[in-house]
One Martini backbone bead per residue (centre of mass of N, CA, C, O) as a GRO file, in nm:
protein
  355
    1MET     BB    1  -0.706   6.431   0.662
    2GLU     BB    2  -0.586   6.112   0.652
    3LYS     BB    3  -0.707   5.819   0.714
    4LYS     BB    4  -0.674   5.543   0.868
    5ARG     BB    5  -0.670   5.209   0.844
    6THR     BB    6  -0.891   4.968   1.032
    7ASP     BB    7  -0.918   4.741   0.851
    8ASP     BB    8  -0.887   4.380   0.727
    9SER     BB    9  -0.853   4.366   0.404
   10GLU     BB   10  -0.559   4.306   0.430
   11PRO     BB   11  -0.358   4.058   0.388
   12GLY     BB   12  -0.161   3.863   0.534
   13PRO     BB   13   0.055   3.638   0.604
   14VAL     BB   14   0.107   3.322   0.496
   15PRO     BB   15   0.112   3.042   0.657
   16PRO     BB   16   0.280   2.777   0.665
   17LEU     BB   17   0.288   2.463   0.598
   18ARG     BB   18   0.224   2.177   0.794
   19LEU     BB   19   0.443   1.902   0.768
   20ASP     BB   20   0.539   1.603   0.731
   21ARG     BB   21   0.788   1.386   0.626
   22PHE     BB   22   0.573   1.307   0.371
   23GLY     BB   23   0.372   1.566   0.300
   24PHE     BB   24   0.149   1.592   0.519
   25LEU     BB   25  -0.081   1.732   0.678
   26LYS     BB   26  -0.111   1.852   0.986
   27GLN     BB   27  -0.346   1.834   1.241
   28GLU     BB   28  -0.139   1.866   1.490
   29PRO     BB   29   0.037   1.998   1.719
   30SER     BB   30   0.284   1.974   1.913
   31PRO     BB   31   0.284   2.049   2.245
   32ASP     BB   32   0.526   2.283   2.186
   33GLY     BB   33   0.483   2.370   1.863
   34LEU     BB   34   0.699   2.167   1.754
   35PRO     BB   35   0.863   1.979   1.556
   36LYS     BB   36   0.977   1.659   1.571
   37GLY     BB   37   1.285   1.539   1.583
   38ARG     BB   38   1.562   1.367   1.538
   39SER     BB   39   1.791   1.210   1.681
   40ALA     BB   40   2.118   1.152   1.650
   41PHE     BB   41   2.097   0.843   1.675
   42GLU     BB   42   1.883   0.808   1.451
   43CYS     BB   43   2.051   0.933   1.219
   44GLU     BB   44   2.290   0.740   1.237
   45ARG     BB   45   2.135   0.477   1.196
   46GLU     BB   46   2.027   0.561   0.911
   47GLU     BB   47   2.292   0.599   0.772
   48ARG     BB   48   2.390   0.301   0.809
   49ARG     BB   49   2.160   0.175   0.646
   50VAL     BB   50   2.212   0.319   0.379
   51ARG     BB   51   2.498   0.207   0.331
   52LYS     BB   52   2.410  -0.096   0.323
   53TRP     BB   53   2.214  -0.055   0.082
   54ARG     BB   54   2.415   0.057  -0.127
   55LYS     BB   55   2.596  -0.190  -0.125
   56MET     BB   56   2.374  -0.395  -0.210
   57ILE     BB   57   2.267  -0.250  -0.488
   58GLY     BB   58   2.424  -0.033  -0.605
   59VAL     BB   59   2.453   0.142  -0.880
   60GLY     BB   60   2.136   0.166  -0.982
   61GLY     BB   61   2.118  -0.162  -0.906
   62SER     BB   62   2.361  -0.340  -1.023
   63ASP     BB   63   2.374  -0.567  -0.763
   64TRP     BB   64   2.094  -0.686  -0.682
   65LYS     BB   65   2.068  -0.975  -0.813
   66TYR     BB   66   2.328  -1.090  -0.689
   67TYR     BB   67   2.248  -1.055  -0.391
   68LEU     BB   68   1.978  -1.203  -0.399
   69ARG     BB   69   2.102  -1.478  -0.471
   70ARG     BB   70   2.319  -1.494  -0.232
   71LYS     BB   71   2.128  -1.317   0.009
   72PRO     BB   72   1.798  -1.357   0.065
   73HIS     BB   73   1.778  -1.332   0.382
   74VAL     BB   74   1.898  -1.055   0.418
   75VAL     BB   75   1.692  -0.905   0.238
   76LYS     BB   76   1.441  -0.976   0.394
   77ARG     BB   77   1.524  -0.863   0.667
   78ARG     BB   78   1.563  -0.560   0.566
   79ILE     BB   79   1.281  -0.513   0.454
   80ARG     BB   80   1.133  -0.568   0.727
   81LYS     BB   81   1.277  -0.312   0.855
   82GLY     BB   82   1.305  -0.118   0.623
   83ILE     BB   83   1.328   0.103   0.382
   84PRO     BB   84   1.493   0.358   0.290
   85ASP     BB   85   1.340   0.643   0.182
   86CYS     BB   86   1.569   0.732  -0.032
   87LEU     BB   87   1.542   0.413  -0.172
   88ARG     BB   88   1.257   0.317  -0.227
   89GLY     BB   89   1.195   0.356  -0.528
   90LEU     BB   90   1.423   0.180  -0.645
   91VAL     BB   91   1.364  -0.084  -0.492
   92TRP     BB   92   1.075  -0.134  -0.581
   93GLN     BB   93   1.159  -0.175  -0.878
   94LEU     BB   94   1.346  -0.419  -0.828
   95ILE     BB   95   1.139  -0.615  -0.671
   96SER     BB   96   0.894  -0.591  -0.897
   97GLY     BB   97   1.016  -0.575  -1.211
   98SER     BB   98   0.984  -0.284  -1.351
   99ARG     BB   99   1.262  -0.207  -1.466
  100ASP     BB  100   1.253  -0.413  -1.693
  101LEU     BB  101   0.989  -0.321  -1.833
  102LEU     BB  102   1.097  -0.050  -1.909
  103LEU     BB  103   1.348  -0.137  -2.081
  104MET     BB  104   1.157  -0.316  -2.289
  105ASN     BB  105   0.958  -0.024  -2.326
  106PRO     BB  106   1.035   0.207  -2.506
  107GLY     BB  107   0.793   0.473  -2.537
  108VAL     BB  108   0.512   0.360  -2.437
  109TYR     BB  109   0.405   0.567  -2.237
  110GLU     BB  110   0.402   0.815  -2.421
  111GLN     BB  111   0.196   0.697  -2.614
  112LEU     BB  112  -0.040   0.654  -2.409
  113VAL     BB  113  -0.065   0.959  -2.318
  114ILE     BB  114  -0.069   1.117  -2.601
  115TYR     BB  115  -0.222   0.920  -2.837
  116GLU     BB  116  -0.435   0.818  -2.648
  117THR     BB  117  -0.760   0.689  -2.566
  118SER     BB  118  -1.007   0.689  -2.292
  119ALA     BB  119  -1.312   0.585  -2.139
  120SER     BB  120  -1.194   0.686  -1.828
  121GLU     BB  121  -1.131   0.991  -1.807
  122LEU     BB  122  -1.376   1.111  -1.633
  123ASP     BB  123  -1.336   0.921  -1.391
  124ILE     BB  124  -1.048   1.015  -1.318
  125ILE     BB  125  -1.110   1.323  -1.281
  126ARG     BB  126  -1.315   1.284  -1.055
  127ASP     BB  127  -1.107   1.110  -0.845
  128ILE     BB  128  -0.840   1.261  -0.786
  129SER     BB  129  -0.919   1.443  -0.536
  130ARG     BB  130  -0.939   1.160  -0.344
  131THR     BB  131  -0.620   1.138  -0.356
  132PHE     BB  132  -0.451   1.231  -0.119
  133PRO     BB  133  -0.569   1.532  -0.009
  134SER     BB  134  -0.333   1.582   0.232
  135HIS     BB  135  -0.125   1.613   0.011
  136VAL     BB  136   0.082   1.839  -0.141
  137PHE     BB  137   0.102   1.703  -0.433
  138PHE     BB  138  -0.242   1.675  -0.459
  139GLN     BB  139  -0.398   1.944  -0.391
  140GLN     BB  140  -0.379   2.080  -0.650
  141ARG     BB  141  -0.573   2.185  -0.891
  142HIS     BB  142  -0.410   2.076  -1.168
  143GLY     BB  143  -0.155   1.991  -1.067
  144PRO     BB  144   0.123   1.797  -1.089
  145GLY     BB  145   0.007   1.558  -0.933
  146GLN     BB  146  -0.273   1.530  -1.083
  147ARG     BB  147  -0.148   1.487  -1.367
  148SER     BB  148   0.023   1.239  -1.307
  149LEU     BB  149  -0.214   1.059  -1.219
  150TYR     BB  150  -0.370   1.076  -1.478
  151ASN     BB  151  -0.159   0.961  -1.671
  152VAL     BB  152  -0.124   0.681  -1.536
  153LEU     BB  153  -0.419   0.588  -1.545
  154LYS     BB  154  -0.479   0.634  -1.843
  155ALA     BB  155  -0.250   0.448  -1.951
  156TYR     BB  156  -0.364   0.185  -1.813
  157SER     BB  157  -0.647   0.193  -1.950
  158VAL     BB  158  -0.514   0.137  -2.235
  159PHE     BB  159  -0.320  -0.101  -2.185
  160ASP     BB  160  -0.591  -0.227  -2.003
  161ARG     BB  161  -0.908  -0.256  -2.109
  162ASP     BB  162  -1.030  -0.470  -1.930
  163VAL     BB  163  -0.982  -0.291  -1.666
  164GLY     BB  164  -0.892  -0.008  -1.677
  165TYR     BB  165  -1.077   0.178  -1.434
  166VAL     BB  166  -1.044   0.198  -1.076
  167GLN     BB  167  -1.041   0.375  -0.794
  168GLY     BB  168  -0.821   0.219  -0.613
  169MET     BB  169  -0.575   0.273  -0.815
  170GLY     BB  170  -0.500   0.561  -0.713
  171PHE     BB  171  -0.346   0.469  -0.449
  172LEU     BB  172  -0.123   0.326  -0.595
  173ALA     BB  173  -0.023   0.554  -0.786
  174GLY     BB  174   0.015   0.771  -0.573
  175LEU     BB  175   0.230   0.630  -0.402
  176LEU     BB  176   0.436   0.599  -0.628
  177LEU     BB  177   0.471   0.907  -0.696
  178LEU     BB  178   0.627   0.973  -0.425
  179TYR     BB  179   0.894   0.777  -0.553
  180MET     BB  180   0.837   0.845  -0.869
  181SER     BB  181   0.793   0.850  -1.179
  182GLU     BB  182   0.558   0.804  -1.400
  183GLU     BB  183   0.683   0.575  -1.567
  184ASP     BB  184   0.758   0.402  -1.318
  185ALA     BB  185   0.478   0.381  -1.201
  186PHE     BB  186   0.343   0.239  -1.438
  187TRP     BB  187   0.528  -0.022  -1.437
  188LEU     BB  188   0.446  -0.104  -1.153
  189LEU     BB  189   0.147  -0.137  -1.205
  190VAL     BB  190   0.188  -0.359  -1.408
  191ALA     BB  191   0.348  -0.560  -1.244
  192LEU     BB  192   0.118  -0.606  -1.039
  193LEU     BB  193  -0.133  -0.671  -1.231
  194LYS     BB  194   0.039  -0.892  -1.416
  195GLY     BB  195   0.275  -1.048  -1.264
  196ALA     BB  196   0.608  -1.033  -1.257
  197VAL     BB  197   0.640  -1.195  -0.959
  198HIS     BB  198   0.356  -1.222  -0.873
  199ALA     BB  199   0.044  -1.234  -0.849
  200PRO     BB  200  -0.195  -1.110  -0.996
  201MET     BB  201  -0.417  -0.806  -0.940
  202GLU     BB  202  -0.652  -0.759  -1.156
  203GLY     BB  203  -0.893  -0.905  -0.993
  204LEU     BB  204  -0.950  -0.643  -0.809
  205TYR     BB  205  -1.069  -0.466  -1.096
  206GLN     BB  206  -1.270  -0.651  -1.204
  207VAL     BB  207  -1.557  -0.754  -1.275
  208GLY     BB  208  -1.673  -0.841  -0.951
  209LEU     BB  209  -1.405  -0.880  -0.791
  210PRO     BB  210  -1.279  -1.173  -0.773
  211LEU     BB  211  -1.023  -1.148  -0.580
  212VAL     BB  212  -1.173  -1.029  -0.342
  213GLN     BB  213  -1.354  -1.268  -0.291
  214GLN     BB  214  -1.124  -1.471  -0.233
  215TYR     BB  215  -0.984  -1.317   0.001
  216LEU     BB  216  -1.226  -1.298   0.191
  217PHE     BB  217  -1.263  -1.601   0.218
  218GLN     BB  218  -0.978  -1.656   0.336
  219PHE     BB  219  -0.999  -1.467   0.576
  220ASP     BB  220  -1.239  -1.579   0.723
  221GLN     BB  221  -1.108  -1.859   0.773
  222LEU     BB  222  -0.859  -1.762   0.930
  223VAL     BB  223  -1.007  -1.643   1.164
  224ARG     BB  224  -1.150  -1.897   1.258
  225ASP     BB  225  -0.883  -2.065   1.298
  226GLN     BB  226  -0.702  -1.836   1.477
  227LEU     BB  227  -0.980  -1.678   1.592
  228PRO     BB  228  -1.244  -1.829   1.718
  229LYS     BB  229  -1.382  -1.629   1.911
  230LEU     BB  230  -1.410  -1.399   1.698
  231GLY     BB  231  -1.549  -1.564   1.476
  232GLU     BB  232  -1.803  -1.617   1.648
  233HIS     BB  233  -1.875  -1.317   1.704
  234PHE     BB  234  -1.917  -1.244   1.405
  235THR     BB  235  -2.152  -1.429   1.353
  236GLU     BB  236  -2.347  -1.322   1.576
  237GLU     BB  237  -2.305  -1.013   1.436
  238MET     BB  238  -2.283  -1.022   1.122
  239ILE     BB  239  -1.977  -1.041   1.031
  240ASN     BB  240  -1.785  -0.952   0.752
  241PRO     BB  241  -1.510  -0.876   0.559
  242SER     BB  242  -1.660  -0.674   0.355
  243MET     BB  243  -1.700  -0.448   0.594
  244TYR     BB  244  -1.346  -0.399   0.634
  245ALA     BB  245  -1.127  -0.544   0.412
  246SER     BB  246  -1.127  -0.459   0.111
  247GLN     BB  247  -0.926  -0.218   0.118
  248TRP     BB  248  -0.676  -0.378   0.198
  249PHE     BB  249  -0.657  -0.507  -0.089
  250ILE     BB  250  -0.707  -0.282  -0.299
  251THR     BB  251  -0.474  -0.072  -0.144
  252VAL     BB  252  -0.269  -0.186   0.059
  253PHE     BB  253  -0.325   0.024   0.314
  254SER     BB  254  -0.343   0.325   0.162
  255TYR     BB  255  -0.618   0.464   0.250
  256SER     BB  256  -0.650   0.456   0.608
  257PHE     BB  257  -0.357   0.443   0.679
  258PRO     BB  258  -0.080   0.501   0.805
  259PHE     BB  259   0.190   0.583   0.613
  260HIS     BB  260   0.431   0.446   0.770
  261LEU     BB  261   0.280   0.168   0.756
  262ALA     BB  262   0.227   0.134   0.452
  263LEU     BB  263   0.527   0.138   0.369
  264ARG     BB  264   0.615  -0.122   0.515
  265ILE     BB  265   0.415  -0.304   0.382
  266TRP     BB  266   0.518  -0.249   0.081
  267ASP     BB  267   0.797  -0.361   0.112
  268VAL     BB  268   0.683  -0.663   0.156
  269PHE     BB  269   0.487  -0.691  -0.074
  270LEU     BB  270   0.687  -0.669  -0.312
  271HIS     BB  271   0.855  -0.923  -0.215
  272GLU     BB  272   0.609  -1.140  -0.092
  273GLY     BB  273   0.322  -1.044  -0.121
  274VAL     BB  274  -0.015  -1.081  -0.022
  275LYS     BB  275   0.026  -1.219   0.263
  276ILE     BB  276   0.075  -0.956   0.422
  277VAL     BB  277  -0.223  -0.877   0.442
  278PHE     BB  278  -0.323  -1.116   0.610
  279LYS     BB  279  -0.121  -1.074   0.844
  280VAL     BB  280  -0.197  -0.792   0.928
  281GLY     BB  281  -0.496  -0.836   0.973
  282LEU     BB  282  -0.461  -1.058   1.195
  283ALA     BB  283  -0.277  -0.881   1.387
  284LEU     BB  284  -0.501  -0.668   1.448
  285LEU     BB  285  -0.712  -0.868   1.567
  286LYS     BB  286  -0.534  -0.981   1.786
  287TYR     BB  287  -0.459  -0.717   1.935
  288CYS     BB  288  -0.791  -0.648   1.959
  289HIS     BB  289  -0.954  -0.895   2.069
  290ASP     BB  290  -1.064  -0.821   2.362
  291ASP     BB  291  -1.243  -0.589   2.256
  292LEU     BB  292  -1.403  -0.709   2.017
  293VAL     BB  293  -1.572  -0.942   2.170
  294LYS     BB  294  -1.756  -0.715   2.333
  295LEU     BB  295  -1.889  -0.597   2.069
  296PRO     BB  296  -2.129  -0.464   1.908
  297PHE     BB  297  -2.197  -0.410   1.589
  298GLU     BB  298  -2.156  -0.096   1.563
  299LYS     BB  299  -1.881  -0.091   1.727
  300LEU     BB  300  -1.740  -0.287   1.562
  301ILE     BB  301  -1.728  -0.158   1.282
  302GLN     BB  302  -1.580   0.098   1.400
  303ALA     BB  303  -1.325  -0.056   1.499
  304LEU     BB  304  -1.259  -0.196   1.210
  305ARG     BB  305  -1.214   0.124   1.088
  306ASN     BB  306  -1.068   0.213   1.387
  307PHE     BB  307  -0.778   0.182   1.493
  308PRO     BB  308  -0.567   0.212   1.721
  309GLU     BB  309  -0.261   0.361   1.750
  310ASP     BB  310  -0.097   0.122   1.882
  311ALA     BB  311  -0.174  -0.087   1.648
  312MET     BB  312  -0.001   0.107   1.424
  313ASP     BB  313   0.269   0.008   1.507
  314PRO     BB  314   0.511  -0.129   1.330
  315ASP     BB  315   0.703  -0.243   1.569
  316THR     BB  316   0.452  -0.420   1.673
  317LEU     BB  317   0.282  -0.542   1.423
  318LEU     BB  318   0.488  -0.673   1.225
  319PRO     BB  319   0.612  -0.900   1.403
  320MET     BB  320   0.345  -1.032   1.437
  321ALA     BB  321   0.286  -1.090   1.135
  322TYR     BB  322   0.557  -1.265   1.082
  323SER     BB  323   0.450  -1.502   1.286
  324ILE     BB  324   0.238  -1.566   1.080
  325LYS     BB  325   0.099  -1.854   0.916
  326VAL     BB  326  -0.047  -1.883   0.563
  327SER     BB  327   0.035  -2.031   0.293
  328ARG     BB  328  -0.098  -2.316   0.313
  329CYS     BB  329  -0.387  -2.213   0.375
  330LEU     BB  330  -0.424  -2.045   0.120
  331GLU     BB  331  -0.402  -2.276  -0.072
  332ASP     BB  332  -0.637  -2.451   0.035
  333LEU     BB  333  -0.852  -2.212   0.005
  334LYS     BB  334  -0.836  -2.181  -0.290
  335HIS     BB  335  -0.930  -2.464  -0.367
  336GLN     BB  336  -1.195  -2.433  -0.239
  337TYR     BB  337  -1.298  -2.185  -0.397
  338ASP     BB  338  -1.272  -2.309  -0.679
  339LYS     BB  339  -1.457  -2.547  -0.632
  340LYS     BB  340  -1.708  -2.381  -0.542
  341ASN     BB  341  -1.672  -2.214  -0.842
  342GLY     BB  342  -1.565  -2.398  -1.083
  343LYS     BB  343  -1.258  -2.397  -1.115
  344ASN     BB  344  -0.954  -2.414  -1.213
  345LEU     BB  345  -0.665  -2.578  -1.079
  346LYS     BB  346  -0.422  -2.335  -1.001
  347PRO     BB  347  -0.118  -2.239  -0.916
  348SER     BB  348   0.016  -1.976  -0.777
  349LYS     BB  349   0.287  -1.770  -0.741
  350ASP     BB  350   0.234  -1.742  -0.409
  351GLU     BB  351   0.259  -2.063  -0.373
  352LYS     BB  352   0.415  -2.136  -0.071
  353PRO     BB  353   0.513  -2.328   0.204
  354ALA     BB  354   0.640  -2.072   0.335
  355GLY     BB  355   0.518  -1.821   0.570
   0.00000   0.00000   0.00000
């Protein structure tokens, strides 16, 4: 008589991946074991916002420039409240100027991906698995997400051989690929690094990271001016912004911050420029100020790299950030930095007196 199998050698059904609404693997189940859905009120409110936005941008973005010229304050206010997720990719392309770049350069992306070679190809391949490793789109080795990310980064490294490829660029490209096609993501990367609307970002990735050095100098002075007690504590504990804030600028908060917060920051960043990175950084320090001023060096470093969950709530943090004025100070500090480093003094595109 044939014996029944009692071993566990046959695999059972594979449980489905538990993902959050953005496609990231969930770390822990919600207390009742079920994903928390949105209430009917929240869904209805979101639908109303989407209708407003569709009316504002028109079919395929056809009314965008007209509306922006006519009602810039309405656009700014709505962007600061958050772009509806279903329209985010299109709106990002419109506000960054990348849609125009794409239309002016037909076939260029395909040429860069298929026919050109890059000195950075091995570096890009090595780093790809480090970009959003917990997102379902990028998880599979050599899967569609990783291939798209490779293509965009390789194309940029050929398009701008002076910059080539630097690791932090993967987080920018990866974030964009979650909301648009490869070609669209490539041209938005070009718009950012070359400065289609705001000051060029390429200095964040050039040899010696010159723009990172400038931003850290400016941020350090802003902390001393606006949060003097904390600035003094940082001096006593020998803390400088390069120990905690470099990634804020290099990846625009997309590296280690909650994704829902990073998206809201990116909405504003693409419209208003890099000053939002300074504002959010200052708002975080201000929010945690009373705890940070008590901490010794090791705990301080840890706290500056791991902010508490309540500090990361966009609806708390961002209004606080919007209330902080930095533009005039940033302009003055850039002149100081240039003078200190013997550079020609030229105003940047982001230097405006308000906000």
